[in-house]
mmCIF file of C-alpha atoms in Angstrom:
data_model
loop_
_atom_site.group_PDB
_atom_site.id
_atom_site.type_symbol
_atom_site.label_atom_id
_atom_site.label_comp_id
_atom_site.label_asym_id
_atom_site.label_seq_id
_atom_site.Cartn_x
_atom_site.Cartn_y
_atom_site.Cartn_z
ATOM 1 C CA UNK A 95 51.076 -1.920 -51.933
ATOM 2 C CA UNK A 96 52.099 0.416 -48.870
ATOM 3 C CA UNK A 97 48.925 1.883 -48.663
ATOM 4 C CA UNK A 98 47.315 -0.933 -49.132
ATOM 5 C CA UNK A 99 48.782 -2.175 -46.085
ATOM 6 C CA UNK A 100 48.176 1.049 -44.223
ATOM 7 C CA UNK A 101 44.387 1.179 -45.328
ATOM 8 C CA UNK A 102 44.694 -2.825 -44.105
ATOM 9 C CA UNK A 103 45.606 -1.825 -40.445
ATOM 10 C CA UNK A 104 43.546 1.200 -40.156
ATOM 11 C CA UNK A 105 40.658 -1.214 -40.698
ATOM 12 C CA UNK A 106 41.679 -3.466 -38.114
ATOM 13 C CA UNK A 107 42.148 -0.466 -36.075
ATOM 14 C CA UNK A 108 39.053 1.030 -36.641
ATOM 15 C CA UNK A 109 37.341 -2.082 -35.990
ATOM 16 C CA UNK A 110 39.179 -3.284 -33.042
ATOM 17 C CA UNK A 111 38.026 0.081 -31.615
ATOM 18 C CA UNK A 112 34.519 0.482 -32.533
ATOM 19 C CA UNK A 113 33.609 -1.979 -29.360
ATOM 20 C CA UNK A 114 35.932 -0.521 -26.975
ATOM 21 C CA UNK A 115 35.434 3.095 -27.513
ATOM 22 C CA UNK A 116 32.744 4.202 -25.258
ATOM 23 C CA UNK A 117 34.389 2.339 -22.223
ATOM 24 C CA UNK A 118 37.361 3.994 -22.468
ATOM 25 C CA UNK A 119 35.436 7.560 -22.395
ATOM 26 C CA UNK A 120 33.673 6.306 -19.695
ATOM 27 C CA UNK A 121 37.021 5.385 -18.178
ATOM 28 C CA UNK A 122 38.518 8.984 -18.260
ATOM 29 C CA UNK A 123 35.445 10.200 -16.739
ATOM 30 C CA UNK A 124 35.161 8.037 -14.111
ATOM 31 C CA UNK A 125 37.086 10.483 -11.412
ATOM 32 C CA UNK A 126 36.332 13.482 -12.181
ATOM 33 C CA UNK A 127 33.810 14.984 -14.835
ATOM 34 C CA UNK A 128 35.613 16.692 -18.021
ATOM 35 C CA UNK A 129 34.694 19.303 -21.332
ATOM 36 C CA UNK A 130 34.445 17.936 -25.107
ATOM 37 C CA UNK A 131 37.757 19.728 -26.238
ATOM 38 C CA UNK A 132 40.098 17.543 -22.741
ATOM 39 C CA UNK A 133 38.076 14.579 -23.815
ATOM 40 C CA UNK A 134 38.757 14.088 -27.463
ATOM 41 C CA UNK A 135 42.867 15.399 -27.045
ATOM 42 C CA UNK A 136 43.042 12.638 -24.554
ATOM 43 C CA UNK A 137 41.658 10.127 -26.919
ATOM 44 C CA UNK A 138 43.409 11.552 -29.734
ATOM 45 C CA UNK A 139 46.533 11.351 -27.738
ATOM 46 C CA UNK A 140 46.205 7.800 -27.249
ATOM 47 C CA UNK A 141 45.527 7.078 -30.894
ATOM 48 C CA UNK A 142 41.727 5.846 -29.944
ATOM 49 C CA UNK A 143 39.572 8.145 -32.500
ATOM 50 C CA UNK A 144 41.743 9.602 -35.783
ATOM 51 C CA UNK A 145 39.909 12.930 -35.551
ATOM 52 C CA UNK A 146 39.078 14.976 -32.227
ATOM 53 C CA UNK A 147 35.218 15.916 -34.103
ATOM 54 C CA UNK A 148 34.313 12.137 -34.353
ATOM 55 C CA UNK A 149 33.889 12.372 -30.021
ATOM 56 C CA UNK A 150 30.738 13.892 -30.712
ATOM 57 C CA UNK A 151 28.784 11.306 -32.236
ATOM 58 C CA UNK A 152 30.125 8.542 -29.955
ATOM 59 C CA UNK A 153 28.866 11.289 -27.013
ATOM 60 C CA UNK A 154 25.724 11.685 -28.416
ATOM 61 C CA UNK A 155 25.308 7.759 -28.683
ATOM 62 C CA UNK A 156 26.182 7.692 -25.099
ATOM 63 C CA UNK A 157 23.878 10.402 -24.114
ATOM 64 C CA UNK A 158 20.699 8.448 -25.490
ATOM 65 C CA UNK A 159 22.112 5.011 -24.422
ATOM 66 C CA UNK A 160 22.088 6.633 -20.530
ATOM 67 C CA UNK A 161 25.639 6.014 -20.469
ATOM 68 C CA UNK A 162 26.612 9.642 -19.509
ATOM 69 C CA UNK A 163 24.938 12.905 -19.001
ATOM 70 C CA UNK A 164 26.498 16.058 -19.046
ATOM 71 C CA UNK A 165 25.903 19.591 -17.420
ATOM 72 C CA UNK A 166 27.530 23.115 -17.336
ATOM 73 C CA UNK A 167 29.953 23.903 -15.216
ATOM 74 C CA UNK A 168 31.603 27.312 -14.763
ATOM 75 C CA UNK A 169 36.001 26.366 -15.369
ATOM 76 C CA UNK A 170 38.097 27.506 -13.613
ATOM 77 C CA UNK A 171 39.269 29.745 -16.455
ATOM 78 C CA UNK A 172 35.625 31.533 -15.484
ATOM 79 C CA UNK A 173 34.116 30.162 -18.602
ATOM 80 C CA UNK A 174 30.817 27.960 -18.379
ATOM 81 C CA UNK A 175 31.819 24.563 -20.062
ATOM 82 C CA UNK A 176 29.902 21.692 -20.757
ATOM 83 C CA UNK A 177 31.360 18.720 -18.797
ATOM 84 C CA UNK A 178 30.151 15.270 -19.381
ATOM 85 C CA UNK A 179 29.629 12.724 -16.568
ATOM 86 C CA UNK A 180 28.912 9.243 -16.426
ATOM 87 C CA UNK A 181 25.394 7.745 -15.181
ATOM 88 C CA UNK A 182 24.966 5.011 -12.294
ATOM 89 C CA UNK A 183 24.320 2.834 -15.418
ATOM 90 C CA UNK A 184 27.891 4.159 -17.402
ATOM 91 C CA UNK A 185 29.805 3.286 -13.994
ATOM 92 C CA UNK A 186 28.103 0.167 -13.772
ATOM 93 C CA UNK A 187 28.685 -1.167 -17.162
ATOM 94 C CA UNK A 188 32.406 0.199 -16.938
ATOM 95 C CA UNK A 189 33.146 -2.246 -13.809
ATOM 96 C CA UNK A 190 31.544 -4.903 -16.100
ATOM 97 C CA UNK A 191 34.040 -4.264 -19.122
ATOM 98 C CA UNK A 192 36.996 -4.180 -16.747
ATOM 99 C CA UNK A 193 36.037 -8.064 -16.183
ATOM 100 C CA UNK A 194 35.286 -9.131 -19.698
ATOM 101 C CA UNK A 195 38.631 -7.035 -21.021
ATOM 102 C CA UNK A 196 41.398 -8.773 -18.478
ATOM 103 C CA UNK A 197 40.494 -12.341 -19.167
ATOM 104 C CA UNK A 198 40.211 -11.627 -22.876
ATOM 105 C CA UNK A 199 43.045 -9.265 -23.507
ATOM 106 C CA UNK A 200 45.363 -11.554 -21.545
ATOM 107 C CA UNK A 201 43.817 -14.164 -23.863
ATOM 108 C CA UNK A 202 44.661 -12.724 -26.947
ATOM 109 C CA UNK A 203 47.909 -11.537 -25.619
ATOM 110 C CA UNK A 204 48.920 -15.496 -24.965
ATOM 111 C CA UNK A 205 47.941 -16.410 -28.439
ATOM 112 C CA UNK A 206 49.517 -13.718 -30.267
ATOM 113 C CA UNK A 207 52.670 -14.647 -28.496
ATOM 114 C CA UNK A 208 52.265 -18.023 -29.665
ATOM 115 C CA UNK A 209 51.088 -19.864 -26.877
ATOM 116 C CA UNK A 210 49.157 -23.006 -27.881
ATOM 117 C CA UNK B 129 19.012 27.406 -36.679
ATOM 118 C CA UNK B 130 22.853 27.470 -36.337
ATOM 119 C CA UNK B 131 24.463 30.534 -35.137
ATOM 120 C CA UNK B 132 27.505 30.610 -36.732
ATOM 121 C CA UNK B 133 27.726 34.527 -37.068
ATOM 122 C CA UNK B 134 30.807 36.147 -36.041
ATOM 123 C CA UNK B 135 32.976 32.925 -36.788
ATOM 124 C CA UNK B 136 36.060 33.048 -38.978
ATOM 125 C CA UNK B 137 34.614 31.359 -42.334
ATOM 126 C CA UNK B 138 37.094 28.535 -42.357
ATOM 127 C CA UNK B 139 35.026 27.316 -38.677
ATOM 128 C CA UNK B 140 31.532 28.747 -40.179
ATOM 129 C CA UNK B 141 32.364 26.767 -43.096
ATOM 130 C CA UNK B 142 33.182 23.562 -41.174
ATOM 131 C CA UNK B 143 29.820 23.615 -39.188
ATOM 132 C CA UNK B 144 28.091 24.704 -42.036
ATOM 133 C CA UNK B 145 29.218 21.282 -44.205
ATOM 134 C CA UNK B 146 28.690 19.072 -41.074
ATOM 135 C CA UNK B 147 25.065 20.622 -41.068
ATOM 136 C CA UNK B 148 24.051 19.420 -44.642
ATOM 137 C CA UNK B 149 26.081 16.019 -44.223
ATOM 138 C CA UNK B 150 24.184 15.058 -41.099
ATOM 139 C CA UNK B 151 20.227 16.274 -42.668
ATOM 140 C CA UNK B 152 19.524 12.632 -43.118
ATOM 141 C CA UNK B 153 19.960 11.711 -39.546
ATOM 142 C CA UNK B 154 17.165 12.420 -36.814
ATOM 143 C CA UNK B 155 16.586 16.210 -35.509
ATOM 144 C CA UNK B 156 17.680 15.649 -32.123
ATOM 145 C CA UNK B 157 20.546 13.787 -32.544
ATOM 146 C CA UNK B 158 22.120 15.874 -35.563
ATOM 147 C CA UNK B 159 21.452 18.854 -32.735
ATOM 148 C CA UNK B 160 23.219 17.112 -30.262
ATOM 149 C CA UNK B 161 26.216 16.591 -32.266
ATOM 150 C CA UNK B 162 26.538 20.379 -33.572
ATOM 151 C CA UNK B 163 26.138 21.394 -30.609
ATOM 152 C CA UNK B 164 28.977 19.359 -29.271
ATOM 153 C CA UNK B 165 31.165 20.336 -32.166
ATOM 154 C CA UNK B 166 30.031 24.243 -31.399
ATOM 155 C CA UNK B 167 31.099 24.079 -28.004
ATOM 156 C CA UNK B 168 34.065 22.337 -29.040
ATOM 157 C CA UNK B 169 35.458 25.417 -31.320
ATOM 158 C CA UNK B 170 34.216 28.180 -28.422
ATOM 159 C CA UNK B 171 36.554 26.290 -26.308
ATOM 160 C CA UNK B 172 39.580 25.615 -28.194
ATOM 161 C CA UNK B 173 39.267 29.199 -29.683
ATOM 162 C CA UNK B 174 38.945 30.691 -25.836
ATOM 163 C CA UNK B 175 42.239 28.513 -25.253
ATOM 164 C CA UNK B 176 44.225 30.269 -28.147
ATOM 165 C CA UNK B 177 43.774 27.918 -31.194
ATOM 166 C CA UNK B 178 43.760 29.024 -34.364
ATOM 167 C CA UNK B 179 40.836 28.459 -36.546
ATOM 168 C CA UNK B 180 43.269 26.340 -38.754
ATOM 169 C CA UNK B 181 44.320 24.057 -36.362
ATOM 170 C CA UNK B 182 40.734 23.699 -34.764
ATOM 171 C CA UNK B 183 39.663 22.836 -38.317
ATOM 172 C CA UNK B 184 42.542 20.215 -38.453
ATOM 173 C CA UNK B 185 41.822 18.582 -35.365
ATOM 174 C CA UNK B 186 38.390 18.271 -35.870
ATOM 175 C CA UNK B 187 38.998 16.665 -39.145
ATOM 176 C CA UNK B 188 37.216 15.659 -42.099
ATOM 177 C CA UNK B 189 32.992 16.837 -41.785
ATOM 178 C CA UNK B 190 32.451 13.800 -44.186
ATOM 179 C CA UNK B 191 34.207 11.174 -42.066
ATOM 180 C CA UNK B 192 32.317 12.456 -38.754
ATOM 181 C CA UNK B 193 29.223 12.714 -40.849
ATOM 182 C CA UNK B 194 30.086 9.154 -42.349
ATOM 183 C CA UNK B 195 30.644 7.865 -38.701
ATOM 184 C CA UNK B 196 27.286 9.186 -37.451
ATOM 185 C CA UNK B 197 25.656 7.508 -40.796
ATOM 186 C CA UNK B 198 27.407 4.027 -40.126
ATOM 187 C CA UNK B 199 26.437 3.539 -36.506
ATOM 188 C CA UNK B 200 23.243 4.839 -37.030
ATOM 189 C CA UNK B 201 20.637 7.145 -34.990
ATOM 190 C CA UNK B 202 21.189 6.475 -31.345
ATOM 191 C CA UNK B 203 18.512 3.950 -29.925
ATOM 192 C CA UNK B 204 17.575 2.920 -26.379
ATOM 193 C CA UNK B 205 20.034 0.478 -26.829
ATOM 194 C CA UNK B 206 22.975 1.668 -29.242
ATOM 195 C CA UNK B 207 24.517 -1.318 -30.407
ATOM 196 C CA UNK B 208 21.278 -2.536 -31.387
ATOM 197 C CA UNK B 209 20.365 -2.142 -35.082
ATOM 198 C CA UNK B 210 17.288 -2.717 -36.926
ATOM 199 C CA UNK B 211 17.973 -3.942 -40.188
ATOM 200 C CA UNK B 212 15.027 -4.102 -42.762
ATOM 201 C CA UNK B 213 11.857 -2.584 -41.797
ATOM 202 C CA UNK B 214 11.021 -1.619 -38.606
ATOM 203 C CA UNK B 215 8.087 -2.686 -36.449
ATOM 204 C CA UNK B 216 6.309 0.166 -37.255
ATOM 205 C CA UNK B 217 6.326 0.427 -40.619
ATOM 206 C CA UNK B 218 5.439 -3.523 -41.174
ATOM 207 C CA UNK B 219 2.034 -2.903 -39.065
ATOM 208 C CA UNK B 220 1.666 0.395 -41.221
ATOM 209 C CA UNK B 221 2.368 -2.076 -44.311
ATOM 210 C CA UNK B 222 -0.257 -4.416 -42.612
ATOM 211 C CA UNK B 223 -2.718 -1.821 -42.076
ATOM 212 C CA UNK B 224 -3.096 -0.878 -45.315
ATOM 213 C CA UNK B 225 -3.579 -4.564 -46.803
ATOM 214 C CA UNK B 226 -6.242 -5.012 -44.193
ATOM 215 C CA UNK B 227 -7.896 -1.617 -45.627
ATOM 216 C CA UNK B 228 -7.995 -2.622 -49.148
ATOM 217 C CA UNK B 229 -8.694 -6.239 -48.921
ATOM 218 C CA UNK B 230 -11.828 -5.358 -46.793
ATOM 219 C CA UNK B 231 -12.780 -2.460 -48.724
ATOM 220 C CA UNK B 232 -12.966 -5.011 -51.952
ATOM 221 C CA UNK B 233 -14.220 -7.594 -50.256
ATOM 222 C CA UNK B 234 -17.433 -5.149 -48.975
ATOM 223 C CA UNK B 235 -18.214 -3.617 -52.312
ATOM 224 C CA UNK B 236 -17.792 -6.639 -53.945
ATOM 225 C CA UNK B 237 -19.115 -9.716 -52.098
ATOM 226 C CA UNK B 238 -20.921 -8.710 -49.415
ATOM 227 C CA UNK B 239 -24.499 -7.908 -50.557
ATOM 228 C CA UNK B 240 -25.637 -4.599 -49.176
ATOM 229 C CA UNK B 241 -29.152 -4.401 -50.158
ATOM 230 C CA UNK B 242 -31.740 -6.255 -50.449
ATOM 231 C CA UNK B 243 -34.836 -6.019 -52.715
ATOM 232 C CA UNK B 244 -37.645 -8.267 -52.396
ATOM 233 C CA UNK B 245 -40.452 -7.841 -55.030
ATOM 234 C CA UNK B 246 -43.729 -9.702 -54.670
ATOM 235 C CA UNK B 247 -46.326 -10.534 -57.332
ATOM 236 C CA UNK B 248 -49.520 -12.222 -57.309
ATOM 237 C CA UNK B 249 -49.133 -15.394 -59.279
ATOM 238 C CA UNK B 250 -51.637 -15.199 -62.401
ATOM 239 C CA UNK B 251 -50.371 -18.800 -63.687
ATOM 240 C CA UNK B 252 -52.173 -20.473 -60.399
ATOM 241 C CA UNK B 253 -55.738 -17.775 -61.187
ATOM 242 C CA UNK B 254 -55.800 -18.470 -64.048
ATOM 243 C CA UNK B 255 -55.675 -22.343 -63.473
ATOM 244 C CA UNK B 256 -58.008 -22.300 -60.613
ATOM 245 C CA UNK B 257 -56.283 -25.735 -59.162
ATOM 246 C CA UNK B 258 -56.183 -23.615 -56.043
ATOM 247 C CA UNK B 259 -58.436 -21.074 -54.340
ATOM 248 C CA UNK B 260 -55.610 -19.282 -52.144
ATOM 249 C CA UNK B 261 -53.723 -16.714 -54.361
ATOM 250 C CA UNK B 262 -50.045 -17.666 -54.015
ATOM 251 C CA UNK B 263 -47.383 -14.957 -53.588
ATOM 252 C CA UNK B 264 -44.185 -15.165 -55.697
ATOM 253 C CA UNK B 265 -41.462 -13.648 -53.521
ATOM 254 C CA UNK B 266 -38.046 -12.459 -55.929
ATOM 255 C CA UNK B 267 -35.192 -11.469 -53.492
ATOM 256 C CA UNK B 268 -32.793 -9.800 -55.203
ATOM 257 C CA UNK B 269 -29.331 -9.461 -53.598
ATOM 258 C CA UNK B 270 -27.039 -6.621 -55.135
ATOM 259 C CA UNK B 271 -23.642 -5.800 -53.736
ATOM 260 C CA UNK B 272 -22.217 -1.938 -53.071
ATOM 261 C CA UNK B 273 -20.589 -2.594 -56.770
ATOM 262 C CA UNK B 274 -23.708 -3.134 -58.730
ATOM 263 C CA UNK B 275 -25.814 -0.158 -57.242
ATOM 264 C CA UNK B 276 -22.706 2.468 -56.708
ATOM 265 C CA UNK B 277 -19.989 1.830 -58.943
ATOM 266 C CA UNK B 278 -17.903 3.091 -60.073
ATOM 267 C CA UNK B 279 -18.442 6.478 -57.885
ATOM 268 C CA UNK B 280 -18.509 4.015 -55.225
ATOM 269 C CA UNK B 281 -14.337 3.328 -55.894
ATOM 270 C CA UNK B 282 -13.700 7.374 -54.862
ATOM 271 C CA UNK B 283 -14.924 7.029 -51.548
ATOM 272 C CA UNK B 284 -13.708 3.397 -50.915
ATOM 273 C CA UNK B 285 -10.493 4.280 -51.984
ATOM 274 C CA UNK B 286 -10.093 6.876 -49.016
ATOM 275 C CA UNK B 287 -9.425 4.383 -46.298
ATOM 276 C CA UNK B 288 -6.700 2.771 -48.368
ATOM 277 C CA UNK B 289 -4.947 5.706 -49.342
ATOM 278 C CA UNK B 290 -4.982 7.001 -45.432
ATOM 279 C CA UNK B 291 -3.414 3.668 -44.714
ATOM 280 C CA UNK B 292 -0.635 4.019 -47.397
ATOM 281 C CA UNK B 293 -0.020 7.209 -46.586
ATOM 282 C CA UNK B 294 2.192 6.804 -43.146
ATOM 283 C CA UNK B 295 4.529 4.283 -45.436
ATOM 284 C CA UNK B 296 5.550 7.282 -47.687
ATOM 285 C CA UNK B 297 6.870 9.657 -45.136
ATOM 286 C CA UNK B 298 10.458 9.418 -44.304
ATOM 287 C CA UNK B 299 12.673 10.845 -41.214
ATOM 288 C CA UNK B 300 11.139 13.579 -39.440
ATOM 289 C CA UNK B 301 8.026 13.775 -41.561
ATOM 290 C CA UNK B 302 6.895 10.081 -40.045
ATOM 291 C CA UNK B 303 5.951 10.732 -36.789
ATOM 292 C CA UNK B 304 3.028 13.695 -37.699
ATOM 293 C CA UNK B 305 2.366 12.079 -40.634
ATOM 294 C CA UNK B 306 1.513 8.711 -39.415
ATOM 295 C CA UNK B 307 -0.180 10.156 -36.618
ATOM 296 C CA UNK B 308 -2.624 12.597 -38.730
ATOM 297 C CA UNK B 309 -3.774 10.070 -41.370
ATOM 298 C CA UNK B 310 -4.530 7.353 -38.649
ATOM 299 C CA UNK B 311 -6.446 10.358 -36.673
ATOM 300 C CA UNK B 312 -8.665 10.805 -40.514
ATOM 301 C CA UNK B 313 -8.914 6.926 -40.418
ATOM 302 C CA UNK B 314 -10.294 6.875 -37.399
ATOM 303 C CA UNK B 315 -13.163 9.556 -38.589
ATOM 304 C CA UNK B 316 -13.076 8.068 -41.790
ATOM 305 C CA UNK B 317 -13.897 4.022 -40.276
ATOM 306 C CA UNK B 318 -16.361 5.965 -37.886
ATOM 307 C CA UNK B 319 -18.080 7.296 -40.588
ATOM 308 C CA UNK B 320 -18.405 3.998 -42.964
ATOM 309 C CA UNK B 321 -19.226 2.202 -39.880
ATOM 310 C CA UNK B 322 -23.066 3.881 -39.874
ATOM 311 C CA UNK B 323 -23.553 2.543 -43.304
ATOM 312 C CA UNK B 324 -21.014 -1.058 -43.365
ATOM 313 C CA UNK B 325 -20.240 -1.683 -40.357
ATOM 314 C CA UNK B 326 -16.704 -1.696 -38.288
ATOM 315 C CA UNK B 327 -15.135 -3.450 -41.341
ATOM 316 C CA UNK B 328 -11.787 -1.513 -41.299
ATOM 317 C CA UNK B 329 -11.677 -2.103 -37.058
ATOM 318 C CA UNK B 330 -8.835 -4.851 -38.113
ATOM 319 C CA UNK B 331 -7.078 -1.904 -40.305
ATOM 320 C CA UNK B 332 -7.708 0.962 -37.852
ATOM 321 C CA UNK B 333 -6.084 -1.571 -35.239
ATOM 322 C CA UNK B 334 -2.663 -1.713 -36.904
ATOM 323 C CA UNK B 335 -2.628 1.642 -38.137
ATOM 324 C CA UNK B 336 -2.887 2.891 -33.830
ATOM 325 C CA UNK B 337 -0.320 0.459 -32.866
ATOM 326 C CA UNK B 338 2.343 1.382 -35.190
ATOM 327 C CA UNK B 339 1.922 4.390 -33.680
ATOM 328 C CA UNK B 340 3.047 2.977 -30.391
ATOM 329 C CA UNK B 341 5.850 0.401 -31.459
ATOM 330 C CA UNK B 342 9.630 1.302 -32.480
ATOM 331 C CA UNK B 343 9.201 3.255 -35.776
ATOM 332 C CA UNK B 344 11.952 4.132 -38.254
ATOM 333 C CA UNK B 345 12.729 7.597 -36.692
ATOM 334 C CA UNK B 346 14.015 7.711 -33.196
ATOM 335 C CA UNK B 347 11.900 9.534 -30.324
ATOM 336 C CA UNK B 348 14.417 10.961 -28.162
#
């Protein structure tokens, strides 16, 4: 029954993130360009993907959708890195989420709180 | 392909089982993801991890691998999804229907040759009701099938068979495939056309612009 439950909400979860997912990467890359391993703790971190490995097909996605590109950078720990930065076209659809997710967040927000 | 030499076999192992779960999905973008996950482990191990917790963190190959499967091959547009058949594949399907249904159509109906025989009438000589010898003119009309067959079906079958061919090749294979047995339709309709004429133009069409439209693999 608990894991029923559990299995239940991960859905949800999963679900509830599939949409949302590549505009909050392009979100943390948005001021300043950053490496596979500081972008998947950060999501991780947040609780946005379960596993740091699954950032790589939602990159690769990205990549071919001309969301972000990526190059290699030297860090400042003298080691070239991949970082991955977001196209004119990422930024752009970014600024459009942030106006389709206030409204509809808010929304949601009002009728989960039981507004009518 | 992967160079996973010098690895502790815990990571080695990792990449190597996140290779052979991702083989169904295109070249480039199963590349793009080991790569990513490569690059990942040189990283965290440069920062100190151990290969356990890298292994951890990463998590499950199959649910990555699963992921990948789920949302598909990256298109032009990602969130886009082609169920069924894909453009390319339906004019392939087309293709070949044109190519048989003309092929039996030309051996079958359309009459190839044509004999005429002509005799001298002896019924109206003999008679004498009228001085002009009349000609009795027999034109015989006989199709590919009548003359040929059946060592006609071995070459008529060629055509068809190119055109099938494309809609047996799967992931990587579709691309050359598709594109080398259109090139050998193309010789093969140039060929038939000295003797039938452009009948498999209609096939040869569909066959060239699959070629162009969204197929089932990605181009990246």
């Amino acid at each position: 029954m608990l894991s029923c439950m559990v299995s239940e909400r991960e859905r949800i979860a999963t679900n509830l993130r599939k949409g949302i997912l590549e505009y909050c990467v392009l979100a943390l890359l948005n001021h300043e360009p950053r490496y596979g391993v500081d972008l998947s703790r950060r999501l991780t971190a947040r609780g946005l993907i379960a596993s740091e490995g699954t950032l790589y097909p939602l990159l690769s996605r990205m990549r071919a959708a001309g969301l972000v590109d990526s190059e290699w950078l030297e860090s400042e720990a003298g080691r070239p890195r991949r970082y991955y930065v977001p196209t004119e076209r990422g930024r752009s659809q970014l600024e459009e989420f942030q106006t389709v997710w206030a409204p509809l967040r808010d929304a949601v927000d009002g009728l989960m709180k039981g507004a009518s | 392909m992967t160079t996973t030499s010098g690895l502790p076999p815990v990571l080695r192992r990792h990449l190597e089982e996140l290779e052979r779960l991702l083989a169904p999905q295109p070249f480039d973008y199963r590349r793009e993801v080991l790569d990513g996950v490569r690059e990942h482990i040189a990283e965290a191990l440069a920062e100190g991890a151990t290969p356990a917790e890298i292994v951890v963190r990463l998590g499950d190959p199959a649910s990555l691998a699963a992921q990948a499967g789920e949302q598909g091959a990256p298109e032009a547009e990602p969130s886009r999804t082609r169920p069924g058949m894909s453009p390319a594949r339906v004019l392939q399907l087309v293709a070949a229907a044109l190519a048989l249904g003309v092929t039996v159509f030309v051996i079958l109906v359309t009459p190839a040759y044509t004999t005429v025989t002509t005799s001298m009438s002896s019924a109206h000589e003999a008679s004498g009701e009228s001085p002009a010898p009349d000609l009795d003119v027999v034109v015989t009309q006989e199709t590919v099938w009548m003359l040929n067959a059946p060592y006609i079906l071995i070459f008529a079958a060629i055509p068809t068979l190119l055109a099938l061919v494309p809609l047996l090749a799967r992931g990587r294979a579709w691309r050359p495939v598709s594109i080398t047995s259109t090139a050998l339709l193309v010789v093969v309709a140039t060929a038939f056309s000295a003797s039938f004429g452009w009948f498999l133009a209609p096939a040869l069409l569909a066959a060239v612009i699959a070629l162009v439209v969204p197929g089932p693999v990605s181009r990246s």
